[in-house]
Coordinates of C-alpha atoms and ligand atoms in Angstrom, one line a residue:
M4 CA 64.7 212.7 161.5
A5 CA 65.5 216.0 163.2
S6 CA 69.0 217.3 162.4
S7 CA 69.4 217.4 158.6
Q8 CA 67.2 220.5 158.5
P9 CA 68.9 223.9 158.4
R10 CA 68.1 225.9 161.5
K11 CA 66.0 229.0 161.0
E12 CA 68.7 231.5 161.4
E13 CA 70.7 229.8 158.6
L14 CA 67.8 230.0 156.1
S15 CA 68.5 232.7 153.5
G16 CA 66.2 235.6 153.7
S17 CA 64.6 234.4 157.0
S18 CA 63.7 236.7 159.7
A19 CA 61.8 236.5 163.0
H20 CA 58.1 236.2 163.0
M21 CA 55.4 235.9 165.6
C22 CA 51.8 234.8 165.2
E23 CA 49.4 237.8 165.0
C24 CA 47.5 236.2 167.9
R25 CA 50.2 237.5 170.2
V26 CA 48.8 241.0 169.8
T27 CA 45.1 240.1 169.4
H28 CA 44.4 237.2 171.8
N29 CA 44.7 236.2 175.5
F30 CA 44.5 239.5 177.2
F31 CA 43.8 238.6 180.8
V32 CA 41.9 241.1 183.0
R33 CA 42.4 240.0 186.6
S34 CA 39.4 242.0 188.0
V35 CA 36.9 239.9 186.0
G36 CA 39.2 236.8 185.7
M37 CA 38.7 236.6 181.9
H38 CA 40.7 236.5 178.8
F39 CA 39.8 238.9 176.0
E40 CA 40.4 239.2 172.3
Y41 CA 41.1 242.7 170.9
D42 CA 42.7 243.7 167.6
G43 CA 42.5 247.5 168.1
D44 CA 38.9 247.9 167.1
D45 CA 37.1 249.5 170.0
A46 CA 33.7 249.3 168.5
E47 CA 34.1 245.6 167.8
F48 CA 35.2 245.0 171.4
Q49 CA 32.2 246.8 172.7
H50 CA 29.9 244.9 170.4
R51 CA 31.4 241.6 171.3
Y52 CA 31.6 241.9 175.1
G53 CA 29.4 244.9 176.0
G54 CA 26.2 242.9 176.8
Q55 CA 27.9 239.8 178.0
L56 CA 30.0 240.9 181.0
V57 CA 28.5 240.3 184.4
D58 CA 29.7 241.0 187.9
G59 CA 29.9 238.5 190.8
D60 CA 26.2 238.8 191.4
G61 CA 25.3 238.1 187.7
D62 CA 24.3 241.7 187.0
A63 CA 25.4 243.2 183.7
L64 CA 28.5 245.4 184.0
S65 CA 27.9 249.1 183.5
S66 CA 29.3 250.7 180.3
L67 CA 31.8 252.5 182.5
A68 CA 33.1 249.2 183.8
V69 CA 33.3 247.8 180.2
A70 CA 35.2 250.9 179.2
G71 CA 37.6 250.3 182.1
I72 CA 38.2 246.7 180.9
L73 CA 38.8 247.9 177.3
A74 CA 41.3 250.5 178.6
E75 CA 43.2 247.7 180.4
V76 CA 43.1 245.5 177.3
R77 CA 44.2 248.3 175.1
E78 CA 47.2 249.0 177.3
Q79 CA 48.2 245.4 177.4
R80 CA 48.1 245.3 173.6
A81 CA 50.2 248.5 173.3
T82 CA 52.8 246.9 175.7
R83 CA 53.0 243.8 173.5
L84 CA 53.3 245.9 170.4
Q85 CA 56.2 247.8 171.9
A86 CA 57.9 244.8 173.5
P87 CA 60.2 243.9 170.5
E88 CA 61.5 247.4 170.2
E89 CA 62.1 247.7 173.9
S90 CA 64.0 244.4 173.9
L91 CA 66.4 245.7 171.2
A92 CA 67.1 248.8 173.3
R93 CA 67.8 246.6 176.4
V94 CA 70.1 244.4 174.5
Q95 CA 72.1 247.3 173.3
R96 CA 72.4 248.7 176.8
I97 CA 73.5 245.3 178.2
E98 CA 76.1 244.9 175.4
Q99 CA 77.5 248.3 176.1
S100 CA 77.4 248.3 179.9
Y101 CA 77.5 244.8 181.4
R102 CA 80.9 243.4 182.5
R103 CA 80.7 239.6 182.4
L104 CA 81.9 237.9 185.6
H105 CA 82.5 234.5 183.9
P106 CA 83.0 235.1 180.2
E107 CA 83.7 231.4 179.8
V108 CA 80.1 230.4 180.6
Y109 CA 78.9 231.9 177.3
T110 CA 80.7 229.3 175.3
I111 CA 79.8 225.6 175.6
D112 CA 82.5 223.3 176.9
P113 CA 80.8 220.0 176.6
K114 CA 83.1 218.0 178.9
A115 CA 83.0 220.7 181.7
F116 CA 79.4 221.8 181.3
L117 CA 77.4 218.7 180.3
A118 CA 77.0 215.6 182.5
E119 CA 78.9 212.5 181.2
S120 CA 75.6 210.6 181.3
F121 CA 74.0 213.3 179.1
L122 CA 76.8 213.1 176.6
E123 CA 76.3 209.3 176.4
L124 CA 72.6 209.5 176.2
V125 CA 72.8 211.9 173.2
E126 CA 75.5 209.7 171.5
V127 CA 73.4 206.6 171.9
L128 CA 70.2 208.3 170.6
R129 CA 72.2 210.0 167.8
G130 CA 73.3 206.5 166.8
C131 CA 69.7 205.4 166.6
Q132 CA 69.0 208.0 163.9
T133 CA 71.1 206.0 161.4
S134 CA 70.9 202.5 162.8
L135 CA 68.3 200.0 161.6
R136 CA 67.9 198.7 165.1
G137 CA 64.8 200.2 166.6
V138 CA 65.1 202.9 169.2
S139 CA 63.1 201.1 171.8
S140 CA 65.7 198.6 172.8
S141 CA 68.2 201.4 173.2
L142 CA 65.7 203.3 175.4
E143 CA 65.2 200.2 177.6
D144 CA 69.0 199.9 177.9
L145 CA 69.4 203.6 178.8
K146 CA 66.6 203.3 181.4
S147 CA 68.0 200.2 183.0
R148 CA 71.4 201.9 183.3
G149 CA 69.8 204.9 185.0
L150 CA 70.7 207.4 182.3
L151 CA 67.1 208.1 181.4
Q152 CA 63.8 207.9 183.3
E153 CA 60.3 207.8 181.7
K154 CA 58.0 209.3 184.3
R155 CA 55.0 208.5 182.1
P156 CA 54.7 208.3 178.3
G157 CA 56.2 211.5 176.9
L158 CA 57.7 212.7 180.1
W159 CA 61.4 212.1 180.4
T160 CA 64.0 213.1 183.0
F161 CA 67.8 212.8 182.9
K162 CA 70.8 214.6 184.1
V163 CA 71.9 217.5 181.9
F164 CA 74.5 219.8 183.5
T165 CA 77.5 219.4 185.8
E166 CA 77.6 221.1 189.2
A167 CA 80.4 223.2 187.9
F168 CA 78.3 224.6 185.1
C169 CA 75.3 225.2 187.4
D170 CA 77.6 227.2 189.7
L171 CA 79.0 229.2 186.9
L172 CA 75.6 230.1 185.4
E173 CA 74.1 230.9 188.8
T174 CA 76.9 233.2 189.8
E175 CA 76.9 234.9 186.4
L176 CA 73.2 235.5 186.6
A177 CA 73.5 236.8 190.2
N178 CA 76.2 239.2 189.0
F179 CA 73.9 240.4 186.2
A180 CA 71.1 240.9 188.6
A181 CA 73.4 242.9 190.9
S182 CA 74.4 245.1 188.0
G183 CA 70.9 246.7 188.1
L184 CA 70.7 246.6 184.3
P185 CA 67.2 246.1 182.8
C186 CA 66.1 242.7 181.6
T187 CA 62.8 241.1 180.8
A188 CA 61.0 238.7 183.0
P189 CA 59.8 235.6 181.0
N190 CA 56.2 236.0 181.9
T191 CA 54.0 237.9 184.4
M192 CA 54.1 235.1 186.9
N193 CA 57.9 234.9 187.0
R194 CA 59.1 238.4 187.9
H195 CA 62.6 237.3 188.8
G196 CA 63.6 235.2 185.9
V197 CA 65.5 236.6 182.8
I198 CA 65.3 236.1 179.0
L199 CA 68.7 234.6 178.2
A200 CA 68.9 235.9 174.6
E201 CA 69.1 239.5 175.9
L202 CA 72.2 238.6 177.9
G203 CA 74.1 237.1 175.0
F204 CA 73.8 233.4 175.9
Y205 CA 72.6 232.2 172.5
P206 CA 75.5 232.1 170.0
G207 CA 78.1 230.2 172.0
L208 CA 76.2 228.4 174.6
L209 CA 72.5 227.7 173.9
N210 CA 72.6 227.4 170.1
P211 CA 75.0 224.4 170.3
L212 CA 73.1 223.0 173.3
V213 CA 69.8 223.1 171.5
Y214 CA 70.9 222.2 167.9
E215 CA 73.6 219.6 168.7
Y216 CA 72.1 217.9 171.8
V217 CA 68.5 218.7 172.6
D218 CA 67.4 218.3 169.0
V219 CA 68.7 214.7 169.0
L220 CA 66.8 213.9 172.2
A221 CA 63.6 215.5 171.2
G222 CA 63.7 213.7 167.8
Q223 CA 64.0 210.3 169.5
L224 CA 62.0 210.8 172.7
L225 CA 59.1 213.0 171.4
P226 CA 59.0 212.2 167.7
D227 CA 55.3 213.1 167.4
H228 CA 56.1 216.7 168.4
T229 CA 59.1 217.8 166.4
E230 CA 60.3 217.6 162.8
G231 CA 63.7 219.2 163.8
L232 CA 64.2 222.0 166.2
D233 CA 65.2 225.2 164.5
S234 CA 64.6 228.0 167.0
Y235 CA 63.9 228.4 170.7
R236 CA 63.2 230.8 173.6
A237 CA 65.3 230.3 176.7
F238 CA 64.8 231.9 180.1
T239 CA 65.2 231.3 183.8
V240 CA 62.5 231.0 186.4
L241 CA 63.2 231.7 190.0
Y242 CA 60.9 230.9 192.9
D243 CA 61.6 232.1 196.4
A244 CA 59.5 231.5 199.5
A245 CA 60.8 234.8 200.9
A246 CA 58.4 237.8 201.1
D247 CA 58.7 239.2 197.6
G248 CA 59.4 235.9 195.8
D249 CA 57.3 234.1 193.1
R250 CA 56.0 230.9 194.6
D251 CA 54.2 229.0 191.9
L252 CA 53.1 229.1 188.3
A253 CA 49.5 228.6 187.0
L254 CA 48.4 225.8 184.8
H255 CA 49.5 226.4 181.2
Y256 CA 51.1 224.9 178.1
D257 CA 54.2 226.3 176.5
N258 CA 54.6 228.2 173.2
A259 CA 56.9 225.4 172.2
E260 CA 56.9 222.0 170.5
V261 CA 59.3 220.6 173.1
T262 CA 60.4 222.0 176.4
L263 CA 63.6 221.2 178.3
N264 CA 63.4 222.5 181.9
V265 CA 66.6 222.0 184.1
N266 CA 67.1 222.8 187.7
I267 CA 70.3 224.9 188.1
G268 CA 70.1 225.6 191.8
G269 CA 68.4 226.2 195.1
S270 CA 67.2 224.1 197.9
W271 CA 63.5 224.1 198.6
A272 CA 60.4 222.2 199.7
G273 CA 57.3 221.8 197.6
G274 CA 57.6 223.3 194.1
Q275 CA 57.0 220.2 192.1
V276 CA 56.0 220.6 188.5
A277 CA 52.7 218.7 187.9
F278 CA 51.9 217.5 184.4
Y279 CA 48.3 216.8 183.3
G280 CA 48.6 215.5 179.7
L281 CA 48.4 217.1 176.3
A282 CA 46.1 220.2 176.0
T283 CA 44.6 218.5 172.9
E284 CA 43.5 215.4 174.9
E285 CA 41.5 214.7 178.0
E286 CA 43.1 216.0 181.2
S287 CA 44.5 213.3 183.5
D288 CA 43.1 213.3 187.0
T289 CA 46.3 212.2 188.5
P290 CA 49.1 214.5 187.4
A291 CA 52.7 213.3 187.2
E292 CA 54.7 215.4 189.7
I293 CA 58.3 216.0 189.0
S294 CA 60.9 217.3 191.4
L295 CA 64.4 217.7 189.9
Q296 CA 67.8 217.5 191.5
R297 CA 70.3 220.2 190.6
G298 CA 71.6 219.7 187.0
H299 CA 68.7 217.4 186.1
G300 CA 66.0 218.2 183.6
V301 CA 62.6 217.2 182.3
L302 CA 61.9 217.0 178.6
H303 CA 58.2 217.3 177.7
A304 CA 55.9 218.2 174.8
G305 CA 55.1 222.0 175.0
L306 CA 51.5 221.0 174.8
D307 CA 51.7 218.9 178.0
M308 CA 49.6 221.0 180.5
H309 CA 51.6 221.7 183.6
K310 CA 51.9 224.0 186.6
A311 CA 54.4 224.6 189.3
L312 CA 53.1 223.9 192.8
P313 CA 53.9 226.5 195.5
I314 CA 57.3 226.2 197.1
T315 CA 56.9 226.2 200.9
S316 CA 60.4 227.1 201.8
G317 CA 63.7 227.9 200.2
R318 CA 64.4 228.9 196.6
R319 CA 64.3 227.0 193.2
H320 CA 66.1 228.2 190.1
N321 CA 65.5 226.6 186.7
L322 CA 66.6 227.1 183.1
V323 CA 63.7 226.6 180.7
I324 CA 64.1 226.2 176.9
W325 CA 61.0 226.4 174.8
C326 CA 62.1 224.6 171.6
R327 CA 60.4 225.2 168.3
S328 CA 60.0 223.2 165.1
S329 CA 58.9 225.4 162.3
R330 CA 57.7 222.4 160.2
V331 CA 55.3 221.6 163.0
R332 CA 54.2 225.1 164.0
N333 CA 53.9 226.5 160.5
Q334 CA 50.8 224.2 160.2
L335 CA 49.1 225.4 163.3
C336 CA 50.0 228.1 165.9
P337 CA 50.0 226.3 169.3
M338 CA 48.7 229.4 171.0
C339 CA 45.6 230.1 169.0
F340 CA 45.3 226.7 167.2
R341 CA 44.8 228.5 163.9
Q342 CA 46.9 228.5 160.8
P343 CA 49.5 231.1 161.7
C344 CA 49.1 234.6 160.2
V345 CA 52.4 236.2 161.1
L346 CA 53.9 239.6 161.9
P347 CA 57.6 240.4 161.5
T348 CA 59.3 240.9 164.9
C349 CA 62.8 241.2 166.3
K350 CA 64.8 238.1 167.0
Y351 CA 64.2 238.3 170.7
F352 CA 60.5 237.8 170.1
D353 CA 60.8 235.2 167.4
E354 CA 58.1 232.5 167.7
G355 CA 59.8 230.3 165.1
F356 CA 57.3 230.6 162.2
T357 CA 58.8 230.8 158.7
V358 CA 57.5 232.8 155.7
P359 CA 56.7 231.0 153.4
P360 CA 54.8 228.8 154.1
C361 CA 53.2 231.1 156.7
R362 CA 51.5 234.2 155.3
L363 CA 52.2 237.7 156.5
A364 CA 49.2 239.3 158.2
C365 CA 49.4 242.4 156.0
E366 CA 49.2 240.3 152.8
Q367 CA 46.4 238.1 154.2
H368 CA 44.4 241.1 155.3
S369 CA 44.8 243.1 152.1
E370 CA 43.8 240.1 150.1
T371 CA 40.8 239.1 152.1
G372 CA 39.9 242.6 153.2
C373 CA 39.7 241.5 156.8
K374 CA 41.0 243.2 159.9
P375 CA 43.4 245.8 158.4
N376 CA 43.9 247.4 161.8
S377 CA 45.6 244.4 163.2
C378 CA 48.3 244.5 160.6
H379 CA 51.3 246.7 161.0
S380 CA 52.3 249.3 158.5
D381 CA 55.4 250.4 160.4
D382 CA 57.5 247.3 159.6
D383 CA 60.7 248.9 160.8
L384 CA 59.5 248.6 164.3
Y385 CA 59.6 244.8 164.0
T386 CA 62.7 244.3 162.0
D387 CA 65.8 243.4 163.9
E388 CA 68.2 246.1 163.2
A389 CA 70.6 245.0 166.0
D390 CA 72.4 242.5 163.8
Ligands
AKG429 O1 58.5 226.1 187.4 C1 59.0 225.3 186.5 O2 59.9 224.6 186.7 C2 58.2 225.3 185.2 C3 58.3 226.6 184.4 C4 57.4 226.6 183.2 O3 56.6 225.7 183.1 C5 57.5 227.6 182.2 O4 58.2 228.6 182.5 O5 57.0 227.4 181.1
FE2_430 FE1 55.8 225.8 181.1

């Protein structure tokens, strides 16, 4: 199953790619509560939305109001186009100026960082990859011994990290936050989390965690969703009931085949993560609500719709890893549900598509003559020159 595949960064000639939909789809304008598509063609935007948009009373929006929406969408697109370049600049600045408090937390120490039960869980499931004995009896055994819980089909919880690791990571991240250096928030709803690639956590800590451990679990526990994990996006989310804190996260699915979400600290009330089932299937009326103890994680399909309920007091700090399987996502982009047509990007914005088999948007457009303005002539902007 999973691990015989080379990971993406080991493939010769590979580079980072994102689906073109990242800069053409899902622009959310809060004032009208709608998502828009926009590929840089103003006339097409006007044509597509001009007559359709109505205000709260059902009256058509004025052309001035539509122009205002277009301006907002245009700005969002420009921000997304610039994001990879800005990320590279931030990384350079962090590398030059940040003094690590705990340099040891950047390199995995399995015995000190990973819970004993997690190491055993992975070893048992690794053994199932080669054994003829079915995985199901091993899973039953692991469940009966309390190493693994199945909250409902496809929703697994287990202990991942030791307290010592959670302490190290939390204090390192607090030290980084106190440095005042710039970092990126993982999404617009989580203003206080950070993208861990930009802080240098990938090579020594997260690459081995994902490729040597999570890949084994994902392959055995969510076999319909991965054909081997070969890239990922890792970040933290931080909820705080205090005045300026983020409290909840809207219903969504992840840009991932498989997600591992682990609590690394805090003490709080509320804040359960509620799961509603796969986006491709009928929504469940009764969500499975998960509340994790410190060091414990939930492993779920990226397509499992979920939201974080509001925390009512305290603070909740989680490490989230969106794991990607190029063999799966190369067939269909999980964000636009189309065959991916990709743009080069920097490694911090990699969405895990590989070329080939995916086609570059520029080639696709010049061949078919469609949408030349959504393909990027200035490739240097999207090439990772930090390596
Ligand atoms: O709040 C959480 O624990 C879930 C976060 C999440 O779903 C995400 O960032 O994709
Ligand atoms: Fe999520």
